[in-house]
Short mmCIF file of C-alpha atoms and ligand atoms in Angstrom, two decimals:
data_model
loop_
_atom_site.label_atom_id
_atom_site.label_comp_id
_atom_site.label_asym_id
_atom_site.label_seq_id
_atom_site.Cartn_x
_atom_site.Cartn_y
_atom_site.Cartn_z
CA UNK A 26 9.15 -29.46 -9.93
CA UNK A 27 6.98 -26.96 -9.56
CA UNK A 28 8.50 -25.37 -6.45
CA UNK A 29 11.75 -25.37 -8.15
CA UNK A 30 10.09 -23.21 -11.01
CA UNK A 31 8.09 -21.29 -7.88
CA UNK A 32 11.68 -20.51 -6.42
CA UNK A 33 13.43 -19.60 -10.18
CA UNK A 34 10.69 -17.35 -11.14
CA UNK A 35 11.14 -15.64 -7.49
CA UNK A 36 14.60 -15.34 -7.87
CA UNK A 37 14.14 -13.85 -11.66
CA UNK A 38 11.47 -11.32 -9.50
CA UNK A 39 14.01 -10.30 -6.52
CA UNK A 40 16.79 -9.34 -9.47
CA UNK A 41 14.39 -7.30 -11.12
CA UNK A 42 13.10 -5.74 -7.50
CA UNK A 43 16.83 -4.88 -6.97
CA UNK A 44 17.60 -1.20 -6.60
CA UNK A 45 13.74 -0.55 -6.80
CA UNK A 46 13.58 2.57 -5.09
CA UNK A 47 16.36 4.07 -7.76
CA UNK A 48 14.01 2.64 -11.06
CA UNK A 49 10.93 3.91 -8.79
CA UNK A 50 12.13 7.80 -9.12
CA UNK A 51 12.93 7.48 -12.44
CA UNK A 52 9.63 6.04 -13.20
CA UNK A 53 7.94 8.89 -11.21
CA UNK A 54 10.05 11.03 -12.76
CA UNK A 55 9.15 9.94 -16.47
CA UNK A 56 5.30 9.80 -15.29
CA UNK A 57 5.73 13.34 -14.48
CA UNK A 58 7.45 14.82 -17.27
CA UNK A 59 4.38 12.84 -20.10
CA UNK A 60 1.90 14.05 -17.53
CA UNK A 61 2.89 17.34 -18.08
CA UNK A 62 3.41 17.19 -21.69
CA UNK A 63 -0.09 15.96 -22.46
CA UNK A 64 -1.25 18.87 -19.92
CA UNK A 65 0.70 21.48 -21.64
CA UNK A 66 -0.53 20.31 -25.18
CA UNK A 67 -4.19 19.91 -23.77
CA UNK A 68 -4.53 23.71 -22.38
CA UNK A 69 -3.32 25.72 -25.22
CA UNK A 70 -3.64 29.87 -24.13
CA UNK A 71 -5.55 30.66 -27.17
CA UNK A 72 -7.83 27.44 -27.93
CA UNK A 73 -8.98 29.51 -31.85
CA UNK A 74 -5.74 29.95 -33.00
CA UNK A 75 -4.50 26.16 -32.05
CA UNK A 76 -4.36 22.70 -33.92
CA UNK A 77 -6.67 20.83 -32.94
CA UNK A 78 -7.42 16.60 -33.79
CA UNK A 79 -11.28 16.30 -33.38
CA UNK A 80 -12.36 12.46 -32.19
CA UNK A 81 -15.69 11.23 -31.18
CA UNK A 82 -16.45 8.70 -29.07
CA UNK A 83 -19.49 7.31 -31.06
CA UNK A 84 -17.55 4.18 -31.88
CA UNK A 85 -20.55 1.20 -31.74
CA UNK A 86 -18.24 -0.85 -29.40
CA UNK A 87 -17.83 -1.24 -25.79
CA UNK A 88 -16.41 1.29 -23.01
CA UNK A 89 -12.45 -0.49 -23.36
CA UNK A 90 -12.18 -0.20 -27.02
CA UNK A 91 -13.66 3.26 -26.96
CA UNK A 92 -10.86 4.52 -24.22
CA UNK A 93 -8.46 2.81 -26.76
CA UNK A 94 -9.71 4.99 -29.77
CA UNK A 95 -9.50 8.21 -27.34
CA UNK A 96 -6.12 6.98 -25.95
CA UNK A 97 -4.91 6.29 -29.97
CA UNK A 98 -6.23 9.72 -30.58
CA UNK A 99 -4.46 11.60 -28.06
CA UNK A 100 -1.43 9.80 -28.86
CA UNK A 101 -1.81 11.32 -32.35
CA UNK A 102 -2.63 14.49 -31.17
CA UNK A 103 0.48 14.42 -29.50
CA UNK A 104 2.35 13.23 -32.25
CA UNK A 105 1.29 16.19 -34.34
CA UNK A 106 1.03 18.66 -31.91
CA UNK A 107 -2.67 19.48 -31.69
CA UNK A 108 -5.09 19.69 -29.46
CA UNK A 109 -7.56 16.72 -28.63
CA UNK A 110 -10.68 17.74 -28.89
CA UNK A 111 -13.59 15.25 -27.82
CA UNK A 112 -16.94 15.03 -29.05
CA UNK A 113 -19.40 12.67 -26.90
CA UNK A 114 -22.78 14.57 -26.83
CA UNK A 115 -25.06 11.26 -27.05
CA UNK A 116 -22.61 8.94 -26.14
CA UNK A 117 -24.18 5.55 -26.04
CA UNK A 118 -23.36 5.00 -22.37
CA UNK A 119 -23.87 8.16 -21.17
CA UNK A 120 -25.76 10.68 -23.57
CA UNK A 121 -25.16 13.86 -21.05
CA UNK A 122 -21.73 13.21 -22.55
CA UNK A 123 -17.80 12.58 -20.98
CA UNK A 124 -17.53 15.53 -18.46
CA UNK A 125 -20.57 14.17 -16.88
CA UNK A 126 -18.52 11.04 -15.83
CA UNK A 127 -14.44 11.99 -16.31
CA UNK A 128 -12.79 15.17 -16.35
CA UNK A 129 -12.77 17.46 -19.59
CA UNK A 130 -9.39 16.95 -21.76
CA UNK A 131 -9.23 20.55 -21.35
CA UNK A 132 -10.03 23.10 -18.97
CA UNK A 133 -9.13 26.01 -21.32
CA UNK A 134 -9.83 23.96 -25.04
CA UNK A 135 -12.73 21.93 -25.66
CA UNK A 136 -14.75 23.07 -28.73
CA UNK A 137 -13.86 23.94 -32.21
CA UNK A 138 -14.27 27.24 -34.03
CA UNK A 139 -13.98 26.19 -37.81
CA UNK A 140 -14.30 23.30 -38.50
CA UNK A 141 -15.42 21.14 -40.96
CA UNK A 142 -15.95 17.68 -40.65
CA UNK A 143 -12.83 16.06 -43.26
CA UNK A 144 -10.91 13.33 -42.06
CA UNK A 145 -6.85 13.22 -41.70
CA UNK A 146 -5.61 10.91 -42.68
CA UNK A 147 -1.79 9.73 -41.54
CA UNK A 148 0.52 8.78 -44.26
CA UNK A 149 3.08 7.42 -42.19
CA UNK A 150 5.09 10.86 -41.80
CA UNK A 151 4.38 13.83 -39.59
CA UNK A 152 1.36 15.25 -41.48
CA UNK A 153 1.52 18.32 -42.81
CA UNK A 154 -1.92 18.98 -43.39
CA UNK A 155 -2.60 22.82 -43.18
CA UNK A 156 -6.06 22.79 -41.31
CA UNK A 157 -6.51 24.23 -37.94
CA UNK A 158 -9.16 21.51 -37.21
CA UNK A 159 -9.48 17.82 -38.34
CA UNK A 160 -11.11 14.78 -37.36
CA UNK A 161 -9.23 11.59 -36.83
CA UNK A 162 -11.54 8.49 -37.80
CA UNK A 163 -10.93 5.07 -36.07
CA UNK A 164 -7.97 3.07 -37.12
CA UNK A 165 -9.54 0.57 -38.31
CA UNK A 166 -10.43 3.25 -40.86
CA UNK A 167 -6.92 4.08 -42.09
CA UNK A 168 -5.41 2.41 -44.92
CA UNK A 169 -2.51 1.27 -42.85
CA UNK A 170 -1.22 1.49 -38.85
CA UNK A 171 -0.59 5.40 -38.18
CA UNK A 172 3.01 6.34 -37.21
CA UNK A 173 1.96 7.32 -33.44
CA UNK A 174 -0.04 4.01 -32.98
CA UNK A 175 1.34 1.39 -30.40
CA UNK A 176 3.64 0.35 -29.88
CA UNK A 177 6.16 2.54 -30.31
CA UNK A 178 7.66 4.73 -28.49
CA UNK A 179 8.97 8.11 -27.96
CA UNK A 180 12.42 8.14 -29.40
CA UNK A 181 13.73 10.99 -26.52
CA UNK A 182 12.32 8.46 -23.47
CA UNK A 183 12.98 5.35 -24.98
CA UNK A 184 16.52 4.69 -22.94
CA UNK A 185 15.28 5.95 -19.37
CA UNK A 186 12.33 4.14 -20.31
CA UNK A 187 14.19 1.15 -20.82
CA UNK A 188 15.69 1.70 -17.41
CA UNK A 189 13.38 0.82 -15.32
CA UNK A 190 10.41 -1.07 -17.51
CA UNK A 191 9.84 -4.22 -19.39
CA UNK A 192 7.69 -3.53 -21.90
CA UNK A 193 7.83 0.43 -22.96
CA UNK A 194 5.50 0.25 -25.44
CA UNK A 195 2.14 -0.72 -22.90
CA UNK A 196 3.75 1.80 -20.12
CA UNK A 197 3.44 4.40 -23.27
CA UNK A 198 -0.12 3.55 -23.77
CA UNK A 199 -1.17 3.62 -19.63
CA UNK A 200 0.06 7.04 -20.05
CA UNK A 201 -2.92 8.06 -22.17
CA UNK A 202 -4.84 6.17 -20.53
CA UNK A 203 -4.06 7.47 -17.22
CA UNK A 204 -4.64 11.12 -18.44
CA UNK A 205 -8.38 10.07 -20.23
CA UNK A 206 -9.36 8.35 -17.22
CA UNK A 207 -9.56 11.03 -14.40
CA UNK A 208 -12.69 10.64 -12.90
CA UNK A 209 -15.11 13.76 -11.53
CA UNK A 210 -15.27 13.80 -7.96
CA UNK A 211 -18.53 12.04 -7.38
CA UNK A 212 -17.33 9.31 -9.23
CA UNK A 213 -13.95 9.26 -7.58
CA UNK A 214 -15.69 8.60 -4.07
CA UNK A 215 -17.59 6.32 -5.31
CA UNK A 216 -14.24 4.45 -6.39
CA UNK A 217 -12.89 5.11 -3.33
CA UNK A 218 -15.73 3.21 -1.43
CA UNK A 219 -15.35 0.08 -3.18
CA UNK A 220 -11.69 0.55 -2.26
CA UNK A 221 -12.09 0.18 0.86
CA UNK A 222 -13.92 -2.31 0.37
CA UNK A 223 -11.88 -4.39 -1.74
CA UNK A 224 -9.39 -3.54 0.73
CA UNK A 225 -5.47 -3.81 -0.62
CA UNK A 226 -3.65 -4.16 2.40
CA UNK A 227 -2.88 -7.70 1.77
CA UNK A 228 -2.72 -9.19 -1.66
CA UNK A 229 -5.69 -10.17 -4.15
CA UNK A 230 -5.44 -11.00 -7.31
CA UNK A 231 -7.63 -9.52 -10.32
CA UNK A 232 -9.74 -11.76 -12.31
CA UNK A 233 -11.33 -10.40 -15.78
CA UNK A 234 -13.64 -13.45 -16.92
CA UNK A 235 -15.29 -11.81 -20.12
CA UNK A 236 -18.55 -14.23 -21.41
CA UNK A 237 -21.65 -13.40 -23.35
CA UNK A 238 -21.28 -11.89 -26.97
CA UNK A 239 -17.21 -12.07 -26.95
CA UNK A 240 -17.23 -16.28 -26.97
CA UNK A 241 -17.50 -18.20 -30.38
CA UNK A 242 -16.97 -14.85 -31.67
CA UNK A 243 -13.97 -12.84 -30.55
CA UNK A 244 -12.81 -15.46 -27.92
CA UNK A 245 -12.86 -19.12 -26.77
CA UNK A 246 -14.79 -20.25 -23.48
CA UNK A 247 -12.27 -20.61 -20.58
CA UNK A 248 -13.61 -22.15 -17.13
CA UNK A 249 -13.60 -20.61 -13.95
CA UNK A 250 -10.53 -23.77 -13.25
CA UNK A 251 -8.45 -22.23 -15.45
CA UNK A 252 -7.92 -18.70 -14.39
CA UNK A 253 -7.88 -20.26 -10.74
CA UNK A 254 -4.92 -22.73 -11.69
CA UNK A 255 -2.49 -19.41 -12.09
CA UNK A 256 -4.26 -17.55 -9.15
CA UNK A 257 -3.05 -20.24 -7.69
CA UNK A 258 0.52 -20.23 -8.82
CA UNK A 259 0.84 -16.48 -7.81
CA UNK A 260 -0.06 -17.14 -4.73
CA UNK A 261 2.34 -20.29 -4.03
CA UNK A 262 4.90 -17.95 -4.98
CA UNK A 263 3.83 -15.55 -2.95
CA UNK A 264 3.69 -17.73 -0.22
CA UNK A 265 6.77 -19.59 -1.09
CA UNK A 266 8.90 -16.15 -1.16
CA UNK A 267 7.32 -15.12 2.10
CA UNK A 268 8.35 -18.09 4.04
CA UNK A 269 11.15 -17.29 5.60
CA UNK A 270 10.15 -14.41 6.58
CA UNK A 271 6.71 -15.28 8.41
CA UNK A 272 5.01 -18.98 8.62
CA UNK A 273 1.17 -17.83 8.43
CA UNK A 274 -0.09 -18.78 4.60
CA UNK A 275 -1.57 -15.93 3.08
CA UNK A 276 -5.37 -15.29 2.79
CA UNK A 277 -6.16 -16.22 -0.64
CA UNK A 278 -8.10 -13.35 -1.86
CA UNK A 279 -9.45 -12.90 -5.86
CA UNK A 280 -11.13 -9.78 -6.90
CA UNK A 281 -13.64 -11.00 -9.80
CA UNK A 282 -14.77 -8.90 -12.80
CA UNK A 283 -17.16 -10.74 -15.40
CA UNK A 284 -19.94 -9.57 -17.62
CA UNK A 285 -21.56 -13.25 -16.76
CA UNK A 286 -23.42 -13.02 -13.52
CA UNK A 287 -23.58 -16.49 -13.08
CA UNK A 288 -19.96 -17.19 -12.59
CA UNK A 289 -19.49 -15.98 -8.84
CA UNK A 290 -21.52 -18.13 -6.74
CA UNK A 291 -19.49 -20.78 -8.75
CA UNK A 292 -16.47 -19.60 -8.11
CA UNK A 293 -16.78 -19.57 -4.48
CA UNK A 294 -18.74 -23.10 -4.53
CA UNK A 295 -15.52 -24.49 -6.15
CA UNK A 296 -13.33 -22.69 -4.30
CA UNK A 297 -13.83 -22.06 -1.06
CA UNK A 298 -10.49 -21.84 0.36
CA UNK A 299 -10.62 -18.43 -1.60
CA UNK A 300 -12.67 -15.21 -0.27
CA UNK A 301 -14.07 -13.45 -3.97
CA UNK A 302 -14.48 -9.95 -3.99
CA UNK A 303 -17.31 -8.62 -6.51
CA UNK A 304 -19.43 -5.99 -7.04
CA UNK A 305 -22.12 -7.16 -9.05
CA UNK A 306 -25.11 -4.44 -8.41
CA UNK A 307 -24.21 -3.21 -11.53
CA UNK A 308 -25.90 -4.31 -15.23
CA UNK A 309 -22.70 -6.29 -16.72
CA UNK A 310 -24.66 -7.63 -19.62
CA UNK A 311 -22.72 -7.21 -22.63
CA UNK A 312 -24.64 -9.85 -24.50
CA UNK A 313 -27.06 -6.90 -26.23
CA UNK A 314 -26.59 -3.62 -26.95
CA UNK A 315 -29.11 -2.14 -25.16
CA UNK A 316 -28.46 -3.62 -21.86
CA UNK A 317 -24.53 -2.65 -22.61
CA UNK A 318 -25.02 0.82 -22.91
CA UNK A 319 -26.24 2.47 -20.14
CA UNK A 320 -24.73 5.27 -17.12
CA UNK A 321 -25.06 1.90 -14.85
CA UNK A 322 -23.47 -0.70 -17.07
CA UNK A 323 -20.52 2.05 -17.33
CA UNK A 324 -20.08 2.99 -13.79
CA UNK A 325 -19.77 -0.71 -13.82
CA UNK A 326 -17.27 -1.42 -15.99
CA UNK A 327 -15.20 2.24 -14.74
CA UNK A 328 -15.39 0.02 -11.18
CA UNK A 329 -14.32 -2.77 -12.73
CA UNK A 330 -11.24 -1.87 -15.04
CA UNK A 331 -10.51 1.01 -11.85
CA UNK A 332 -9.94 -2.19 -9.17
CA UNK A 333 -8.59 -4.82 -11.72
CA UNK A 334 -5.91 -2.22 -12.04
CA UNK A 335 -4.99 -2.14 -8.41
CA UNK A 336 -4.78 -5.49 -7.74
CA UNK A 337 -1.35 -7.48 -7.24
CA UNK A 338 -1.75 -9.65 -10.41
CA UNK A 339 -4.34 -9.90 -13.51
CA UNK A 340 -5.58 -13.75 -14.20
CA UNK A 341 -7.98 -12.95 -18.01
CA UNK A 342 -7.78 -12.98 -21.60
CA UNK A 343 -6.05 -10.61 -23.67
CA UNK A 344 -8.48 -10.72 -26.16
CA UNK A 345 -10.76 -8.33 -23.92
CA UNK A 346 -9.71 -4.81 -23.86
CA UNK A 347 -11.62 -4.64 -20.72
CA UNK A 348 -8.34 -6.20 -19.31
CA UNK A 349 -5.88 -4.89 -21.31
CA UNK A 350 -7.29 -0.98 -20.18
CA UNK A 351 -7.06 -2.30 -16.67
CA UNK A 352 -3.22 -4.16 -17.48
CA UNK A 353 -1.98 -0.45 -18.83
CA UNK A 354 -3.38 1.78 -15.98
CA UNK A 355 -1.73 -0.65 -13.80
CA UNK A 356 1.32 0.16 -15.65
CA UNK A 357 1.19 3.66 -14.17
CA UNK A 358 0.80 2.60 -10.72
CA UNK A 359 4.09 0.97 -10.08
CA UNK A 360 7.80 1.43 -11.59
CA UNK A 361 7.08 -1.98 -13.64
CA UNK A 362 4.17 -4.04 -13.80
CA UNK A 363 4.79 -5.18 -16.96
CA UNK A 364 5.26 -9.12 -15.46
CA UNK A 365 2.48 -9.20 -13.34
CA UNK A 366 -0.02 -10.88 -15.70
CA UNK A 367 -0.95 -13.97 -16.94
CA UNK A 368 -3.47 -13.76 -20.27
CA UNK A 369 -5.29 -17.40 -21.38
CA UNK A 370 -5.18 -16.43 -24.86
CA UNK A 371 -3.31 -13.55 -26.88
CA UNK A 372 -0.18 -11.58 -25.89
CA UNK A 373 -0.59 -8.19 -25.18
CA UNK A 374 -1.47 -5.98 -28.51
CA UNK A 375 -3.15 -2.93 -29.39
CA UNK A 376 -5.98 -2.39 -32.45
CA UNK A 377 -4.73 -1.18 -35.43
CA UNK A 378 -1.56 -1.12 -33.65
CA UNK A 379 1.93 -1.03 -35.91
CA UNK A 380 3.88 -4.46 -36.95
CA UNK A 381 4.38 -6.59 -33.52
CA UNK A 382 7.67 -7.86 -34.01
CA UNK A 383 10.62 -9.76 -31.89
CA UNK A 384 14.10 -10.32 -32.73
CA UNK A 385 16.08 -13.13 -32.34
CA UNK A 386 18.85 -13.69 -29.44
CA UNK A 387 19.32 -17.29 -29.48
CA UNK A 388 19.75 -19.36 -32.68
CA UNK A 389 17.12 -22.11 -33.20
CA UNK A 390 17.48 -25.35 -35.08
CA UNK A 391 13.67 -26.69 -36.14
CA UNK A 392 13.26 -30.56 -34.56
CA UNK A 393 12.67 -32.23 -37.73
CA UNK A 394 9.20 -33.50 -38.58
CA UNK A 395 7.56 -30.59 -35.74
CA UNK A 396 5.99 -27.25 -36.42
CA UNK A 397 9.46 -25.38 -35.87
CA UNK A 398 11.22 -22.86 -38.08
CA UNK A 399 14.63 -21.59 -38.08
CA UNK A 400 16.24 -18.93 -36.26
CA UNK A 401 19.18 -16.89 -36.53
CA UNK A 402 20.41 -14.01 -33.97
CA UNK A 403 18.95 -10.83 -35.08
CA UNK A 404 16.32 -12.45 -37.23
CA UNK A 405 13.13 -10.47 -36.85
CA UNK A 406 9.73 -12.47 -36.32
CA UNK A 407 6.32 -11.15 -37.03
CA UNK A 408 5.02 -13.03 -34.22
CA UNK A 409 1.10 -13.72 -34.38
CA UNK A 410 0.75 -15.27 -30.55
CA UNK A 411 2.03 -17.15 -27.68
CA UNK A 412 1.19 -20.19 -26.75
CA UNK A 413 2.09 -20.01 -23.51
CA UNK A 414 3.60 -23.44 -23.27
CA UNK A 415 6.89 -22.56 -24.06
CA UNK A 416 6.68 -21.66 -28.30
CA UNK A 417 5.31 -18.75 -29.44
CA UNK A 418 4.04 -18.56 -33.45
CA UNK A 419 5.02 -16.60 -35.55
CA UNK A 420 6.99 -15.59 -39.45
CA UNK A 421 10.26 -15.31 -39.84
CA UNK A 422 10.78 -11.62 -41.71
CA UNK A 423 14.12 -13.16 -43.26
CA UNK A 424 13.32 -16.85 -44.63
CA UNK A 425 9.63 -16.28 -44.70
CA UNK A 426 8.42 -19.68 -42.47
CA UNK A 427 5.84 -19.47 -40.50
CA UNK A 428 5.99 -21.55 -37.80
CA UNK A 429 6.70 -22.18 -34.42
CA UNK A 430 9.85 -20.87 -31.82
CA UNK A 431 10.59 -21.17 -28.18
CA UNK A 432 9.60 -17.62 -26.74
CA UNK A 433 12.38 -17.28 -24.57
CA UNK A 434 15.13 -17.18 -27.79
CA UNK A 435 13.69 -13.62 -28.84
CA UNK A 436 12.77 -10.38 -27.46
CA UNK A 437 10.28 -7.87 -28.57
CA UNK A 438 11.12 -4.95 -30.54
CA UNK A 439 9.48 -1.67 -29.63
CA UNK A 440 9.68 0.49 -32.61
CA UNK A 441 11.17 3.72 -31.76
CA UNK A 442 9.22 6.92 -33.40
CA UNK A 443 10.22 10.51 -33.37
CA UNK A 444 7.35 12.34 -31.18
CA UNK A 445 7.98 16.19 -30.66
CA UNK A 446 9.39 16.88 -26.90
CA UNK A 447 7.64 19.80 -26.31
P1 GDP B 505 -14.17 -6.49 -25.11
O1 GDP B 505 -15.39 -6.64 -25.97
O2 GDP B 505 -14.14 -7.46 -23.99
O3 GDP B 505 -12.91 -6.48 -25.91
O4 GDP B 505 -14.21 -5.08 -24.35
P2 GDP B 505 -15.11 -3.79 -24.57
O5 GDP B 505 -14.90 -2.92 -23.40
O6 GDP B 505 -14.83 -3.20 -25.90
O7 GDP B 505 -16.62 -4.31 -24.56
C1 GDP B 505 -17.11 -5.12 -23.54
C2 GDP B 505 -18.17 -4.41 -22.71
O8 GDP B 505 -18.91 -5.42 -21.99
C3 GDP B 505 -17.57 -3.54 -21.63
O9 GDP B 505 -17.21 -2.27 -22.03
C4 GDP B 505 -18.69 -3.58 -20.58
O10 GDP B 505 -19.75 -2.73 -20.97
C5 GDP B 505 -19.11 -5.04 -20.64
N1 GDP B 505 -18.22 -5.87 -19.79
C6 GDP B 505 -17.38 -6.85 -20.19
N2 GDP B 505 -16.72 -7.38 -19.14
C7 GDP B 505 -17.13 -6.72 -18.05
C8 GDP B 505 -16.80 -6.80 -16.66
O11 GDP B 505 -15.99 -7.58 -16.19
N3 GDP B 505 -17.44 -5.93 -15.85
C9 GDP B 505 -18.36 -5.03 -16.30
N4 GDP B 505 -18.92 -4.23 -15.40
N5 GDP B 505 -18.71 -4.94 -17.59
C10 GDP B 505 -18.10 -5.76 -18.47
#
């Protein structure tokens, strides 16, 4: 049984790896052109007379929800074509500020002239506030999702988008992402090195096990068993897809991230068929505050989200934007990644991120007496998570149930939203 859903889920993989190479240039290609964009926008010739969006990154939270506000800022910026302009003097992981660890946003805009601290606030519409310079607050600060937030996307890319990846909306994120996170050179050899180390010639899967303050909290407890149980299925696929072509079984290799230092010598106690790669000379401790913020504890977590990203697979929960940073770079390092992940507990979402919503493609009748509610092609679902055994939960927009569906008789919706296309 389990082979035969091995062998469908390869064959499902092989039609979407056909004509790769084409849906590879036109994902280059797309990279390229938002690359550019967000360059363009970012170096302004004359930094006075340009809109700017001001955003600091003195959000009390850790380093993956911080790059999310800068990433939902950026996005805005672009949106209302201004300038991002970061503050992070005494930023709690690294009070030297960002440029001492990434690259500036700018090299020819990075400081305001005028401005004085008032807060924009989106109505929904392209603003049309006046000032040169305002301040974006977090979005968990606005009365209601802002238009750019995820995860929409950019009416003029959304069909070549569509060509080549699965879900648009998380490829649109990785793209701010991707531009926030360019590390200075010392730290980019220092990434390097653990490259090599973690070596990606043959495949290893990611593992993001987050512990300490997140559980009874933000997140349930999940053992070490379970995140192994769909290494393991990657890998029998793996395995299973390579077998005609060679009969040596792969070397079972899992790169582990966790902020609970206790969890690797178990690992490889319980499974020693597996060689773990970790790099735990780093303070992970995200149980207090202090520990959490420090230069260390960041180049830390930078290592961690950095490899996670490059690895074949990700194995972790969804409710940790430690993984979801590392699941949208990864987006930007191949034409679609947008499959190769399994989360333990949410789908993929965004804070403060606009309506999540599927439609329906398949009717469904509820089994009487169950949980079930009623579908009807092009119904659209609210949905509020996946189970991932099958049903997903969710509210039906039209008849207002809540209940549950099978997953597979919708498809998301990505909400397209007029950007500028410079
Ligand atoms: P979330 O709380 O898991 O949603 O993610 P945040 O990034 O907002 O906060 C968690 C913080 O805990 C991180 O930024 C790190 O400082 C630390 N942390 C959590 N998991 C890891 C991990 O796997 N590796 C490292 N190095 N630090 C982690």
């Amino acid at each position: 049984m389990i082979d035969q859903q091995n062998a469908l889920i390869n064959n499902i993989e092989e039609f979407r790896d056909q004509n790769l190479e084409a849906r590879g240039e036109a994902a280059r290609k797309l990279q390229d052109l938002v690359q550019k964009r967000i360059n363009y926008l970012q170096n302004p010739k004359d930094c006075r007379s340009n809109r700017k969006l001001v955003c600091a990154i003195h959000k009390k939270c850790g380093f993956g929800c911080q790059l999310h506000h800068l990433s939902y800022c950026m996005m805005t910026a672009y949106g209302t074509g201004r300038t991002m302009i970061l503050v992070s003097k005494l930023w709690l992981y690294n009070p030297g500020g960002w440029e001492e660890i990434f690259e500036p946003l700018s090299a020819t805009c990075t400081q305001t002239f005028n401005f004085k601290p008032q807060y924009y606030v989106t109505t929904g519409e392209l603003e049309s506030a006046n000032e040169l310079e305002v301040m974006l607050p977090a979005v968990d600060q606005l009365p209601k999702a802002p238009r750019f937030a995820p995860l929409g996307i950019p009416e003029d890319l959304a069909d070549e988008l569509d060509q080549f990846h699965g879900s648009p909306g998380v490829w649109w994120v990785g793209q701010f992402i991707k531009y926030i996170f360019r590390p200075r050179p010392w730290l980019r050899k220092e990434l390097d090195g653990y490259e090599v180390t973690v070596d990606y010639s043959t495949p290893i899967v990611g593992v993001h096990v987050r512990r300490t303050d997140k559980i009874g909290k933000e997140a349930s407890f999940h053992a070490i068993d379970e995140y192994m149980k769909h290494v393991d299925d990657w890998f029998d696929r793996y395995d299973q897809q390579r077998n005609s072509q060679q009969q040596e079984p792969t070397r079972r290799r899992v790169y582990l991230a966790t902020d609970d230092p206790t969890l690797l010598p178990i690992a490889k106690a319980k499974f020693p068929h597996y060689t773990f790669v970790s790099f735990v000379h780093f303070s992970r401790t995200a149980g207090s505050l202090f520990h959490r913020y420090s230069t260390d504890s960041l180049r830390g977590v930078i290592a961690d989200i950095h490899l996670l990203s490059k690895c074949n697979y990700l194995v972790c929960t969804f409710s940790s934007q430690v993984c979801r940073v590392a699941y949208e770079l990864m987006q930007t390092l191949h034409p679609d990644a947008s499959n190769y992940f399994h989360s333990l507990d949410d789908v993929y979402y965004y804070g403060g991120q606009t309506a999540h919503e599927q439609t329906a493609v398949l009717d469904h009748d509820p089994k009487p007496g169950s949980q079930e509610i009623e579908l009807r092609v092009g119904d659209v679902v609210g949905i509020a998570g996946n189970h991932w055994d099958g049903f997903s939960k969710g509210t039906n927009r039209r008849t207002k149930q809540t209940g549950l569906y099978p997953s597979y008789k919708t498809k998301e919706i990505f909400p397209l939203v007029k950007y500028p296309t410079y």
